[in-house]
Coordinates of C-alpha atoms in Angstrom, one line a residue:
M1 CA 36.6 193.0 46.2
A2 CA 35.0 190.9 48.9
Y3 CA 31.5 192.0 50.0
V4 CA 30.9 190.4 53.4
N5 CA 27.5 190.8 54.9
A6 CA 27.0 191.4 58.6
N7 CA 25.8 187.8 59.2
N8 CA 29.0 186.3 57.9
S9 CA 31.5 185.2 60.5
N10 CA 34.4 187.5 60.0
K11 CA 35.5 187.2 63.6
G12 CA 34.7 190.8 64.6
Q13 CA 36.8 192.3 61.9
R14 CA 35.1 195.1 60.1
I15 CA 35.7 195.6 56.4
N16 CA 34.7 198.1 53.7
E17 CA 31.3 199.8 54.5
M18 CA 31.2 198.1 58.0
I19 CA 33.9 200.6 59.2
R20 CA 31.9 203.5 60.6
V21 CA 34.5 205.9 62.0
R22 CA 35.2 209.3 60.5
E23 CA 38.9 208.8 59.9
V24 CA 41.4 205.9 60.0
R25 CA 45.2 205.4 60.1
L26 CA 45.8 203.8 56.6
I27 CA 48.4 201.3 55.5
D28 CA 48.4 200.6 51.7
D29 CA 48.7 197.2 50.0
E30 CA 52.5 197.5 49.9
G31 CA 52.8 198.1 53.6
N32 CA 53.5 201.9 53.4
Q33 CA 51.9 204.1 56.1
L34 CA 49.8 206.8 54.5
G35 CA 48.8 208.5 57.8
I36 CA 45.4 209.5 59.0
V37 CA 42.9 209.6 56.1
P38 CA 39.1 210.1 56.0
T39 CA 37.3 206.7 55.8
N40 CA 35.5 207.5 52.5
Q41 CA 38.8 208.4 50.9
A42 CA 40.4 205.2 52.2
L43 CA 37.5 203.2 50.9
N44 CA 37.7 204.8 47.5
M45 CA 41.5 204.1 47.4
A46 CA 40.8 200.4 48.1
R47 CA 38.1 200.2 45.5
D48 CA 40.4 201.8 42.9
K49 CA 42.9 198.9 43.5
D50 CA 40.0 196.4 43.5
L51 CA 40.9 195.4 47.1
D52 CA 39.3 195.7 50.5
L53 CA 39.7 198.1 53.4
V54 CA 40.2 195.9 56.5
E55 CA 40.3 197.1 60.1
V56 CA 43.4 195.4 61.6
S57 CA 43.6 197.3 64.9
P58 CA 40.2 198.5 66.0
N59 CA 41.3 199.6 69.5
A60 CA 43.8 202.2 68.3
N61 CA 42.9 205.8 68.1
P62 CA 42.1 206.3 65.2
P63 CA 41.6 202.6 64.2
V64 CA 44.3 201.2 61.9
C65 CA 43.1 199.9 58.5
K66 CA 44.9 198.2 55.7
I67 CA 44.2 197.9 52.0
L68 CA 44.4 194.2 51.1
D69 CA 42.6 191.2 49.5
Y70 CA 40.3 190.1 52.4
G71 CA 39.8 186.6 51.1
K72 CA 43.5 185.9 50.9
Y73 CA 44.1 187.6 54.3
R74 CA 41.5 185.3 56.0
F75 CA 43.0 182.2 54.3
E76 CA 46.5 183.1 55.6
Q77 CA 45.1 183.7 59.1
E78 CA 43.3 180.3 59.2
K79 CA 46.5 178.6 57.8
K80 CA 48.6 180.1 60.6
L81 CA 46.0 178.9 63.1
R82 CA 46.0 175.4 61.7
D83 CA 49.8 175.3 61.7
S84 CA 50.0 176.4 65.3
K85 CA 47.5 173.7 66.3
K86 CA 49.5 171.1 64.5
N87 CA 52.6 171.9 66.5
Q88 CA 50.9 171.7 69.9
K89 CA 51.5 168.7 72.2
V90 CA 48.5 167.7 74.2
L91 CA 49.6 166.8 77.7
K92 CA 47.8 163.9 79.1
L93 CA 47.6 162.7 82.7
K94 CA 47.7 159.0 83.0
E95 CA 46.9 157.1 86.2
I96 CA 48.3 153.9 87.5
R97 CA 46.5 152.3 90.5
M98 CA 47.9 149.7 92.8
Q99 CA 47.6 148.4 96.4
P100 CA 50.1 148.4 99.2
K101 CA 50.4 144.5 99.0
I102 CA 51.6 144.5 95.4
G103 CA 54.0 141.7 94.4
S104 CA 57.5 142.3 93.0
G105 CA 56.5 141.1 89.4
D106 CA 53.4 143.2 89.3
L107 CA 55.4 146.2 90.6
D108 CA 57.9 145.7 87.7
T109 CA 55.0 145.7 85.2
K110 CA 53.5 148.8 86.6
A111 CA 56.9 150.6 86.7
K112 CA 57.4 149.6 83.0
H113 CA 54.0 151.1 82.1
I114 CA 54.8 154.3 84.0
Q115 CA 58.2 154.5 82.1
E116 CA 56.4 154.1 78.8
F117 CA 54.0 157.0 79.7
L118 CA 56.9 159.2 80.7
D119 CA 58.8 158.4 77.5
E120 CA 55.7 159.5 75.5
G121 CA 55.8 162.8 77.4
D122 CA 52.7 162.3 79.5
K123 CA 52.3 163.0 83.3
V124 CA 51.6 160.0 85.5
K125 CA 49.6 159.9 88.7
V126 CA 50.5 156.9 90.8
T127 CA 47.7 156.0 93.2
I128 CA 47.8 153.4 96.0
R129 CA 44.3 152.5 97.3
F130 CA 44.1 151.4 100.9
R131 CA 41.2 149.1 102.0
G132 CA 40.1 148.2 105.5
R133 CA 42.9 147.7 108.0
E134 CA 45.6 148.6 105.4
L135 CA 44.9 152.2 106.4
A136 CA 46.7 151.6 109.7
H137 CA 49.9 150.9 107.7
T138 CA 50.3 153.8 105.4
E139 CA 54.1 153.5 105.7
L140 CA 53.7 150.4 103.3
G141 CA 52.3 152.8 100.7
F142 CA 55.4 155.1 101.0
E143 CA 57.7 152.1 100.6
V144 CA 55.8 151.0 97.4
M145 CA 56.0 154.6 96.0
N146 CA 59.8 154.7 96.7
E147 CA 60.2 151.3 95.1
V148 CA 58.4 152.5 91.9
L149 CA 60.7 155.5 91.7
K150 CA 63.8 153.3 92.0
R151 CA 62.6 151.1 89.1
L152 CA 62.2 154.0 86.7
T153 CA 65.1 154.2 84.2
S154 CA 64.9 157.7 82.8
A155 CA 65.0 161.1 84.5
Y156 CA 61.7 162.4 85.9
N157 CA 60.3 165.2 88.0
I158 CA 58.1 164.7 91.1
E159 CA 55.5 167.3 90.6
K160 CA 53.4 166.3 93.7
P161 CA 55.2 164.1 96.3
A162 CA 53.4 161.1 97.8
A163 CA 50.6 162.2 100.1
M164 CA 47.5 160.7 101.7
D165 CA 44.1 161.9 100.3
G166 CA 41.3 160.1 102.1
R167 CA 41.8 156.3 101.5
N168 CA 44.2 156.9 98.7
M169 CA 47.9 157.9 98.5
S170 CA 49.0 159.5 95.3
M171 CA 51.9 161.3 93.7
T172 CA 52.3 162.9 90.3
I173 CA 55.5 162.6 88.2
S174 CA 56.4 163.9 84.8
A175 CA 59.3 163.4 82.4
K176 CA 62.2 165.7 82.7
A177 CA 62.4 168.1 79.7
A178 CA 65.2 167.3 77.3
K179 CA 67.6 170.3 76.9

């Protein structure tokens, strides 16, 4: 039987003597519903089986409690949490910067980097920075953006089309989800 003091971090779950309601809806250690039982009786039943009384649904009326081994229960909860974190893919936003007067070879290299980022599953923000009088010829930026899109080999989604934002023009693209 686990005796957890109030200082211990049991994530807001009340167990054993920490349950202060008059009666609870009880589920035994085999998963059978025993109905609404006075809390002292439920606590005695848990002690007889050398297990803990754990409040699993505190917002229900009356609260739902289960008779189980609290240490084992917490271990399984943490294991589920670890496994779910393991399967998550962290989406990153990569940025590629260039200028409107970019050469063909440099554009090939930048497009190749964008392609690599998309293949890894990341989003890519393509930014063209205008300086000085280049701002008078923003159509050059749109041409460069279109040229970048032509050079990409795999399927992609344009999440945010090319648009001016102050002195910069940017667009965001992501890889198309494989079905």
